[in-house]
Amino acid sequence: MKEIILLKDGELALKGLNRSTFEDILIKNIREKLVGLGEFRFVKSQSTVTVEPVSDDADLDEAFSRIQKVFGVVGVSRACVCEKEIGEITRCACEYLKDELMFAKTFKVKAKRSDKSFPYNSPAICDEVGGAVLSAFRGIKVDVHEPEVTVNVEVRDRYAYIHGTQLPGAGGMPTGTGGRACVLISGGIDSPVAAYMMAKRGVKLTAVHFASPPYTSALAEQKVHRLLEKVAAYAGRVNLFTVHFTELQEAIRDDCPEEMFTVTMRRLMMQVASRIAEWQGCDALITGESLGQVASQTIHALKCTDECASLPVFRPCIGMDKNEIVIVSRKIDAFDISIEPYEDCCTVFTPRHPRTRPTPEYAREVEAMIRDKDRLIDEAVKSAKLKIIEAY
Ligand code: ATP
Ligand code: MG
């Protein structure tokens, strides 16, 4: 029996005339995800994309699991393809879904006929297929409200497709339809979640990580790579720039009042990241900040850091509690990596009593105390080393 993958693109339906472009981007993203898994053909029609294997070596199992992580897909199912003839449809339905139907107590049939020339309308298809299931599987009953198994029959242009329960897709918008933004990624819990959340809205990601060797280790950097791989499984390829931040941090330690270390460090991070982001063609920055979580994330501290960014700063975690962030972190399989205990540059020179109500005027004054600041910022920008992160 020939099998394909059927996917539904939900929110895309809202996009009117842009819809076709959005679907093209979605298909391009899926194509990229399926590289190396054999040859597939893509057909789009009526909020549905069919992914059909055309070469013998096509790996449908792996394709199915990768497609579940593609943004812009709301539902995905494996379906069997059959000729548009009612006897063939009933036979395929009983055969293809026999493992599910055999152990189920209840079922219903849902039929959709987009080819109006097909001689059976939807209720008639339900009657035929329902009748066949009732006589093939002993003891099973129809329950139209809460069936254990739904037998879906879709009669489309060329073929009829039969599938069981549809699994949820990754949701959101296809990556690349929402512009490009640069995430400031640490090894913590929040910034990978922030990156995932913005990618889910269609944003293509670039990433910047600040490393301060020898205070931070190579293992800490590898941890960031592994975290970004978890994000890239959804977001597609990510260009990661690792910035050598040691001299700037030492300058802060030597020249600034201790209570302002963290806020000043964040201000410098924003400046360096803004430059890299603009050079990479990004139109926004992303951070994992959450209001009130730590001293550097009070409304006053954020006001001080925000003014140093030359682009809008997206903070998708801003209104989330830690446990809400952790739920997303676990969902994308990042949590266990995030809690590995490696030093981040933020924890290197932590003030004992950080100021929680800094003013921008004072923050500017403190920043101006850094000798040679402009040169150090230039050097940090120039130190950025690119690594391409790709994962499935
Ligand atoms: P996270 O879990 O993302 O590390 P956090 O709650 O620990 O967040 P902070 O360490 O105060 O918060 O950092 C706030 C934000 O600053 C992070 O979410 C991230 O966007 C950015 N950031 C912190 N450290 C780094 C770093 N080493 N490189 C790049 N960005 C960083
Ligand atoms: Mg952190």
PDB file of C-alpha atoms in Angstrom, residues 16-251:
ATOM      1  CA  GLY A  16      -5.041  35.813   1.877  1.00  0.00           C
ATOM      2  CA  LEU A  17      -3.040  36.549  -1.225  1.00  0.00           C
ATOM      3  CA  ASN A  18       0.259  35.940   0.565  1.00  0.00           C
ATOM      4  CA  ARG A  19      -0.774  32.409   1.280  1.00  0.00           C
ATOM      5  CA  SER A  20       0.854  30.912  -1.760  1.00  0.00           C
ATOM      6  CA  THR A  21       4.210  32.546  -0.965  1.00  0.00           C
ATOM      7  CA  PHE A  22       3.954  31.320   2.612  1.00  0.00           C
ATOM      8  CA  GLU A  23       3.225  27.799   1.431  1.00  0.00           C
ATOM      9  CA  ASP A  24       6.181  27.960  -0.940  1.00  0.00           C
ATOM     10  CA  ILE A  25       8.458  28.921   1.954  1.00  0.00           C
ATOM     11  CA  LEU A  26       6.974  26.121   4.056  1.00  0.00           C
ATOM     12  CA  ILE A  27       7.689  23.607   1.303  1.00  0.00           C
ATOM     13  CA  LYS A  28      11.227  24.944   0.856  1.00  0.00           C
ATOM     14  CA  ASN A  29      11.804  24.514   4.619  1.00  0.00           C
ATOM     15  CA  ILE A  30      10.485  20.952   4.540  1.00  0.00           C
ATOM     16  CA  ARG A  31      12.645  20.164   1.529  1.00  0.00           C
ATOM     17  CA  GLU A  32      15.715  21.322   3.470  1.00  0.00           C
ATOM     18  CA  LYS A  33      14.747  19.138   6.426  1.00  0.00           C
ATOM     19  CA  LEU A  34      14.374  16.063   4.245  1.00  0.00           C
ATOM     20  CA  VAL A  35      17.754  16.350   2.530  1.00  0.00           C
ATOM     21  CA  GLY A  36      19.461  12.964   2.560  1.00  0.00           C
ATOM     22  CA  LEU A  37      16.258  10.985   3.093  1.00  0.00           C
ATOM     23  CA  GLY A  38      15.551  10.195  -0.579  1.00  0.00           C
ATOM     24  CA  GLU A  39      13.383  11.965  -3.142  1.00  0.00           C
ATOM     25  CA  PHE A  40       9.961  13.420  -2.345  1.00  0.00           C
ATOM     26  CA  ARG A  41       7.292  15.235  -4.361  1.00  0.00           C
ATOM     27  CA  PHE A  42       5.300  18.088  -2.805  1.00  0.00           C
ATOM     28  CA  VAL A  43       1.785  19.047  -3.830  1.00  0.00           C
ATOM     29  CA  LYS A  44      -0.211  21.838  -2.188  1.00  0.00           C
ATOM     30  CA  SER A  45      -3.945  22.291  -2.300  1.00  0.00           C
ATOM     31  CA  GLN A  46      -6.596  23.664   0.082  1.00  0.00           C
ATOM     32  CA  SER A  47      -4.504  24.157   3.276  1.00  0.00           C
ATOM     33  CA  THR A  48      -2.987  20.719   2.806  1.00  0.00           C
ATOM     34  CA  VAL A  49       0.437  19.746   1.545  1.00  0.00           C
ATOM     35  CA  THR A  50       1.082  16.165   0.501  1.00  0.00           C
ATOM     36  CA  VAL A  51       4.603  14.806   0.730  1.00  0.00           C
ATOM     37  CA  GLU A  52       4.959  11.803  -1.503  1.00  0.00           C
ATOM     38  CA  PRO A  53       8.039   9.573  -1.630  1.00  0.00           C
ATOM     39  CA  VAL A  54       9.176   9.042  -5.215  1.00  0.00           C
ATOM     40  CA  SER A  55      12.420   7.119  -4.848  1.00  0.00           C
ATOM     41  CA  ASP A  56      12.594   3.593  -3.422  1.00  0.00           C
ATOM     42  CA  ASP A  57      15.091   4.606  -0.752  1.00  0.00           C
ATOM     43  CA  ALA A  58      12.877   7.422   0.637  1.00  0.00           C
ATOM     44  CA  ASP A  59      12.817   7.170   4.444  1.00  0.00           C
ATOM     45  CA  LEU A  60       9.199   7.954   5.343  1.00  0.00           C
ATOM     46  CA  ASP A  61       9.593   7.246   9.077  1.00  0.00           C
ATOM     47  CA  GLU A  62      12.401   9.760   9.521  1.00  0.00           C
ATOM     48  CA  ALA A  63      10.671  12.266   7.217  1.00  0.00           C
ATOM     49  CA  PHE A  64       7.538  12.021   9.353  1.00  0.00           C
ATOM     50  CA  SER A  65       9.438  12.701  12.562  1.00  0.00           C
ATOM     51  CA  ARG A  66      11.349  15.661  11.075  1.00  0.00           C
ATOM     52  CA  ILE A  67       8.204  17.238   9.631  1.00  0.00           C
ATOM     53  CA  GLN A  68       6.707  17.296  13.133  1.00  0.00           C
ATOM     54  CA  LYS A  69       9.299  19.951  13.992  1.00  0.00           C
ATOM     55  CA  VAL A  70       8.642  22.240  11.023  1.00  0.00           C
ATOM     56  CA  PHE A  71       6.942  25.522  11.957  1.00  0.00           C
ATOM     57  CA  GLY A  72       3.823  26.376   9.977  1.00  0.00           C
ATOM     58  CA  VAL A  73       2.397  22.856  10.207  1.00  0.00           C
ATOM     59  CA  VAL A  74      -0.580  22.428  12.550  1.00  0.00           C
ATOM     60  CA  GLY A  75      -1.351  18.779  11.961  1.00  0.00           C
ATOM     61  CA  VAL A  76       0.445  15.871  10.358  1.00  0.00           C
ATOM     62  CA  SER A  77      -0.580  12.352   9.517  1.00  0.00           C
ATOM     63  CA  ARG A  78       0.580   9.390   7.499  1.00  0.00           C
ATOM     64  CA  ALA A  79      -1.968   8.442   4.911  1.00  0.00           C
ATOM     65  CA  CYS A  80      -2.445   5.660   2.431  1.00  0.00           C
ATOM     66  CA  VAL A  81      -3.132   6.486  -1.191  1.00  0.00           C
ATOM     67  CA  CYS A  82      -5.923   4.703  -3.016  1.00  0.00           C
ATOM     68  CA  GLU A  83      -7.799   4.875  -6.303  1.00  0.00           C
ATOM     69  CA  LYS A  84     -10.982   6.941  -6.350  1.00  0.00           C
ATOM     70  CA  GLU A  85     -13.418   4.086  -6.347  1.00  0.00           C
ATOM     71  CA  ILE A  86     -15.718   3.435  -3.385  1.00  0.00           C
ATOM     72  CA  GLY A  87     -14.977  -0.299  -3.097  1.00  0.00           C
ATOM     73  CA  GLU A  88     -11.269   0.427  -3.156  1.00  0.00           C
ATOM     74  CA  ILE A  89     -11.707   3.158  -0.527  1.00  0.00           C
ATOM     75  CA  THR A  90     -13.590   0.914   1.922  1.00  0.00           C
ATOM     76  CA  ARG A  91     -11.088  -1.911   1.418  1.00  0.00           C
ATOM     77  CA  CYS A  92      -8.087   0.388   1.979  1.00  0.00           C
ATOM     78  CA  ALA A  93      -9.665   1.968   5.085  1.00  0.00           C
ATOM     79  CA  CYS A  94     -10.174  -1.429   6.789  1.00  0.00           C
ATOM     80  CA  GLU A  95      -6.760  -2.693   5.761  1.00  0.00           C
ATOM     81  CA  TYR A  96      -4.657   0.428   6.456  1.00  0.00           C
ATOM     82  CA  LEU A  97      -6.153   1.154   9.883  1.00  0.00           C
ATOM     83  CA  LYS A  98      -6.629  -2.447  11.005  1.00  0.00           C
ATOM     84  CA  ASP A  99      -4.103  -2.249  13.862  1.00  0.00           C
ATOM     85  CA  GLU A 100      -5.986   0.684  15.396  1.00  0.00           C
ATOM     86  CA  LEU A 101      -9.503  -0.590  14.625  1.00  0.00           C
ATOM     87  CA  MET A 102      -8.881  -4.115  15.891  1.00  0.00           C
ATOM     88  CA  PHE A 103      -8.494  -2.987  19.521  1.00  0.00           C
ATOM     89  CA  ALA A 104     -10.850  -0.018  19.504  1.00  0.00           C
ATOM     90  CA  LYS A 105     -14.340  -0.041  20.995  1.00  0.00           C
ATOM     91  CA  THR A 106     -15.568   2.994  19.108  1.00  0.00           C
ATOM     92  CA  PHE A 107     -14.858   4.842  15.870  1.00  0.00           C
ATOM     93  CA  LYS A 108     -16.246   7.364  13.482  1.00  0.00           C
ATOM     94  CA  VAL A 109     -15.643   8.179   9.841  1.00  0.00           C
ATOM     95  CA  LYS A 110     -14.882  11.715   8.685  1.00  0.00           C
ATOM     96  CA  ALA A 111     -15.080  12.255   4.951  1.00  0.00           C
ATOM     97  CA  LYS A 112     -14.083  15.213   2.816  1.00  0.00           C
ATOM     98  CA  ARG A 113     -14.723  15.382  -0.904  1.00  0.00           C
ATOM     99  CA  SER A 114     -12.898  18.180  -2.683  1.00  0.00           C
ATOM    100  CA  ASP A 115     -13.421  16.481  -6.053  1.00  0.00           C
ATOM    101  CA  LYS A 116     -17.127  17.190  -6.493  1.00  0.00           C
ATOM    102  CA  SER A 117     -17.307  14.901  -9.509  1.00  0.00           C
ATOM    103  CA  PHE A 118     -16.819  11.889  -7.255  1.00  0.00           C
ATOM    104  CA  PRO A 119     -20.244  10.168  -7.256  1.00  0.00           C
ATOM    105  CA  TYR A 120     -20.541   9.761  -3.451  1.00  0.00           C
ATOM    106  CA  ASN A 121     -20.954  12.865  -1.312  1.00  0.00           C
ATOM    107  CA  SER A 122     -19.374  13.052   2.161  1.00  0.00           C
ATOM    108  CA  PRO A 123     -22.283  11.523   4.158  1.00  0.00           C
ATOM    109  CA  ALA A 124     -22.520   8.711   1.595  1.00  0.00           C
ATOM    110  CA  ILE A 125     -18.778   8.020   1.895  1.00  0.00           C
ATOM    111  CA  CYS A 126     -19.176   7.884   5.704  1.00  0.00           C
ATOM    112  CA  ASP A 127     -22.036   5.391   5.352  1.00  0.00           C
ATOM    113  CA  GLU A 128     -20.109   3.116   3.009  1.00  0.00           C
ATOM    114  CA  VAL A 129     -16.854   3.144   4.955  1.00  0.00           C
ATOM    115  CA  GLY A 130     -18.643   2.960   8.338  1.00  0.00           C
ATOM    116  CA  GLY A 131     -20.631  -0.050   7.193  1.00  0.00           C
ATOM    117  CA  ALA A 132     -17.483  -1.804   5.992  1.00  0.00           C
ATOM    118  CA  VAL A 133     -15.703  -1.192   9.314  1.00  0.00           C
ATOM    119  CA  LEU A 134     -18.701  -2.449  11.320  1.00  0.00           C
ATOM    120  CA  SER A 135     -18.796  -5.706   9.419  1.00  0.00           C
ATOM    121  CA  ALA A 136     -15.015  -6.220   9.395  1.00  0.00           C
ATOM    122  CA  PHE A 137     -14.316  -5.595  13.107  1.00  0.00           C
ATOM    123  CA  ARG A 138     -16.394  -7.463  15.664  1.00  0.00           C
ATOM    124  CA  GLY A 139     -17.818  -5.541  18.591  1.00  0.00           C
ATOM    125  CA  ILE A 140     -16.817  -2.077  17.382  1.00  0.00           C
ATOM    126  CA  LYS A 141     -19.434   0.685  17.601  1.00  0.00           C
ATOM    127  CA  VAL A 142     -19.922   4.120  16.105  1.00  0.00           C
ATOM    128  CA  ASP A 143     -19.415   7.084  18.450  1.00  0.00           C
ATOM    129  CA  VAL A 144     -19.537  10.416  16.652  1.00  0.00           C
ATOM    130  CA  HIS A 145     -18.686  12.457  19.766  1.00  0.00           C
ATOM    131  CA  GLU A 146     -15.658  10.804  21.373  1.00  0.00           C
ATOM    132  CA  PRO A 147     -14.459   8.001  19.138  1.00  0.00           C
ATOM    133  CA  GLU A 148     -11.253   6.141  19.975  1.00  0.00           C
ATOM    134  CA  VAL A 149     -10.352   6.039  16.292  1.00  0.00           C
ATOM    135  CA  THR A 150     -11.279   8.479  13.559  1.00  0.00           C
ATOM    136  CA  VAL A 151     -11.121   7.107  10.031  1.00  0.00           C
ATOM    137  CA  ASN A 152     -10.427  10.083   7.764  1.00  0.00           C
ATOM    138  CA  VAL A 153     -11.201   9.814   4.070  1.00  0.00           C
ATOM    139  CA  GLU A 154     -10.226  12.665   1.758  1.00  0.00           C
ATOM    140  CA  VAL A 155     -11.196  12.439  -1.885  1.00  0.00           C
ATOM    141  CA  ARG A 156      -8.928  14.843  -3.740  1.00  0.00           C
ATOM    142  CA  ASP A 157      -7.942  15.594  -7.351  1.00  0.00           C
ATOM    143  CA  ARG A 158      -5.924  12.557  -8.240  1.00  0.00           C
ATOM    144  CA  TYR A 159      -6.447  10.069  -5.436  1.00  0.00           C
ATOM    145  CA  ALA A 160      -8.297   9.374  -2.226  1.00  0.00           C
ATOM    146  CA  TYR A 161      -6.300   9.447   0.996  1.00  0.00           C
ATOM    147  CA  ILE A 162      -7.061   7.527   4.165  1.00  0.00           C
ATOM    148  CA  HIS A 163      -5.581   8.279   7.525  1.00  0.00           C
ATOM    149  CA  GLY A 164      -6.173   7.734  11.229  1.00  0.00           C
ATOM    150  CA  THR A 165      -5.727  10.209  14.043  1.00  0.00           C
ATOM    151  CA  GLN A 166      -3.797  13.328  13.090  1.00  0.00           C
ATOM    152  CA  LEU A 167      -0.823  14.313  15.268  1.00  0.00           C
ATOM    153  CA  PRO A 168      -0.219  17.939  16.194  1.00  0.00           C
ATOM    154  CA  GLY A 169       2.472  19.742  14.176  1.00  0.00           C
ATOM    155  CA  ALA A 170       4.897  22.350  15.541  1.00  0.00           C
ATOM    156  CA  GLY A 171       2.436  25.205  14.894  1.00  0.00           C
ATOM    157  CA  GLY A 172       3.554  28.781  14.338  1.00  0.00           C
ATOM    158  CA  MET A 173       4.649  30.335  11.063  1.00  0.00           C
ATOM    159  CA  PRO A 174       7.164  28.991   8.531  1.00  0.00           C
ATOM    160  CA  THR A 175      10.716  30.020   9.394  1.00  0.00           C
ATOM    161  CA  GLY A 176      11.779  32.936   7.228  1.00  0.00           C
ATOM    162  CA  THR A 177       8.345  34.542   6.878  1.00  0.00           C
ATOM    163  CA  GLY A 178       8.964  36.749   9.945  1.00  0.00           C
ATOM    164  CA  GLY A 179      12.305  38.343   9.055  1.00  0.00           C
ATOM    165  CA  ARG A 180      15.648  37.766  10.751  1.00  0.00           C
ATOM    166  CA  ALA A 181      16.669  38.414  14.350  1.00  0.00           C
ATOM    167  CA  CYS A 182      19.719  37.802  16.489  1.00  0.00           C
ATOM    168  CA  VAL A 183      19.384  35.926  19.769  1.00  0.00           C
ATOM    169  CA  LEU A 184      21.817  36.530  22.609  1.00  0.00           C
ATOM    170  CA  ILE A 185      22.297  32.946  23.658  1.00  0.00           C
ATOM    171  CA  SER A 186      23.773  31.840  26.971  1.00  0.00           C
ATOM    172  CA  GLY A 187      24.012  28.327  28.354  1.00  0.00           C
ATOM    173  CA  GLY A 188      20.987  28.951  30.571  1.00  0.00           C
ATOM    174  CA  ILE A 189      17.375  27.859  30.407  1.00  0.00           C
ATOM    175  CA  ASP A 190      15.755  31.048  29.173  1.00  0.00           C
ATOM    176  CA  SER A 191      17.557  32.173  26.030  1.00  0.00           C
ATOM    177  CA  PRO A 192      17.146  28.880  24.085  1.00  0.00           C
ATOM    178  CA  VAL A 193      13.432  29.064  24.926  1.00  0.00           C
ATOM    179  CA  ALA A 194      13.304  32.687  23.750  1.00  0.00           C
ATOM    180  CA  ALA A 195      15.029  31.681  20.506  1.00  0.00           C
ATOM    181  CA  TYR A 196      12.555  28.851  19.935  1.00  0.00           C
ATOM    182  CA  MET A 197       9.563  31.096  20.644  1.00  0.00           C
ATOM    183  CA  MET A 198      10.610  33.747  18.133  1.00  0.00           C
ATOM    184  CA  ALA A 199      11.546  31.143  15.520  1.00  0.00           C
ATOM    185  CA  LYS A 200       8.054  29.764  15.979  1.00  0.00           C
ATOM    186  CA  ARG A 201       6.688  33.106  14.800  1.00  0.00           C
ATOM    187  CA  GLY A 202       8.599  32.710  11.547  1.00  0.00           C
ATOM    188  CA  VAL A 203      11.826  34.478  12.514  1.00  0.00           C
ATOM    189  CA  LYS A 204      15.064  33.222  10.971  1.00  0.00           C
ATOM    190  CA  LEU A 205      17.744  33.148  13.667  1.00  0.00           C
ATOM    191  CA  THR A 206      21.290  34.378  13.973  1.00  0.00           C
ATOM    192  CA  ALA A 207      22.934  33.876  17.379  1.00  0.00           C
ATOM    193  CA  VAL A 208      25.611  35.623  19.417  1.00  0.00           C
ATOM    194  CA  HIS A 209      27.314  34.044  22.422  1.00  0.00           C
ATOM    195  CA  PHE A 210      29.739  35.842  24.736  1.00  0.00           C
ATOM    196  CA  ALA A 211      32.565  33.687  26.052  1.00  0.00           C
ATOM    197  CA  SER A 212      35.180  34.787  28.565  1.00  0.00           C
ATOM    198  CA  PRO A 213      38.045  32.308  28.535  1.00  0.00           C
ATOM    199  CA  PRO A 214      39.820  31.355  30.722  1.00  0.00           C
ATOM    200  CA  TYR A 215      37.009  32.224  33.171  1.00  0.00           C
ATOM    201  CA  THR A 216      34.615  30.229  31.021  1.00  0.00           C
ATOM    202  CA  SER A 217      35.591  26.881  29.514  1.00  0.00           C
ATOM    203  CA  ALA A 218      35.462  25.226  26.097  1.00  0.00           C
ATOM    204  CA  LEU A 219      32.861  22.907  27.580  1.00  0.00           C
ATOM    205  CA  ALA A 220      30.620  25.907  28.269  1.00  0.00           C
ATOM    206  CA  GLU A 221      30.865  26.836  24.586  1.00  0.00           C
ATOM    207  CA  GLN A 222      30.069  23.297  23.485  1.00  0.00           C
ATOM    208  CA  LYS A 223      27.056  23.385  25.749  1.00  0.00           C
ATOM    209  CA  VAL A 224      25.790  26.419  23.832  1.00  0.00           C
ATOM    210  CA  HIS A 225      26.340  24.553  20.545  1.00  0.00           C
ATOM    211  CA  ARG A 226      24.293  21.608  21.816  1.00  0.00           C
ATOM    212  CA  LEU A 227      21.531  23.901  23.031  1.00  0.00           C
ATOM    213  CA  LEU A 228      21.370  25.669  19.697  1.00  0.00           C
ATOM    214  CA  GLU A 229      21.160  22.300  17.957  1.00  0.00           C
ATOM    215  CA  LYS A 230      17.951  21.650  19.886  1.00  0.00           C
ATOM    216  CA  VAL A 231      16.608  24.996  18.660  1.00  0.00           C
ATOM    217  CA  ALA A 232      17.882  24.410  15.107  1.00  0.00           C
ATOM    218  CA  ALA A 233      15.921  21.157  14.876  1.00  0.00           C
ATOM    219  CA  TYR A 234      12.896  23.484  14.681  1.00  0.00           C
ATOM    220  CA  ALA A 235      14.380  26.746  13.440  1.00  0.00           C
ATOM    221  CA  GLY A 236      16.615  25.428  10.664  1.00  0.00           C
ATOM    222  CA  ARG A 237      20.248  26.400  10.229  1.00  0.00           C
ATOM    223  CA  VAL A 238      21.556  29.030  12.689  1.00  0.00           C
ATOM    224  CA  ASN A 239      24.705  31.129  12.231  1.00  0.00           C
ATOM    225  CA  LEU A 240      26.333  31.364  15.661  1.00  0.00           C
ATOM    226  CA  PHE A 241      28.929  34.045  16.385  1.00  0.00           C
ATOM    227  CA  THR A 242      31.048  33.497  19.475  1.00  0.00           C
ATOM    228  CA  VAL A 243      32.514  36.729  20.823  1.00  0.00           C
ATOM    229  CA  HIS A 244      35.673  36.936  22.927  1.00  0.00           C
ATOM    230  CA  PHE A 245      34.370  38.965  25.861  1.00  0.00           C
ATOM    231  CA  THR A 246      37.177  38.600  28.411  1.00  0.00           C
ATOM    232  CA  GLU A 247      38.871  42.001  27.981  1.00  0.00           C
ATOM    233  CA  LEU A 248      35.579  43.885  28.215  1.00  0.00           C
ATOM    234  CA  GLN A 249      34.632  42.009  31.375  1.00  0.00           C
ATOM    235  CA  GLU A 250      38.016  42.621  32.957  1.00  0.00           C
ATOM    236  CA  ALA A 251      37.727  46.294  32.085  1.00  0.00           C
TER     237      ALA A 251
END
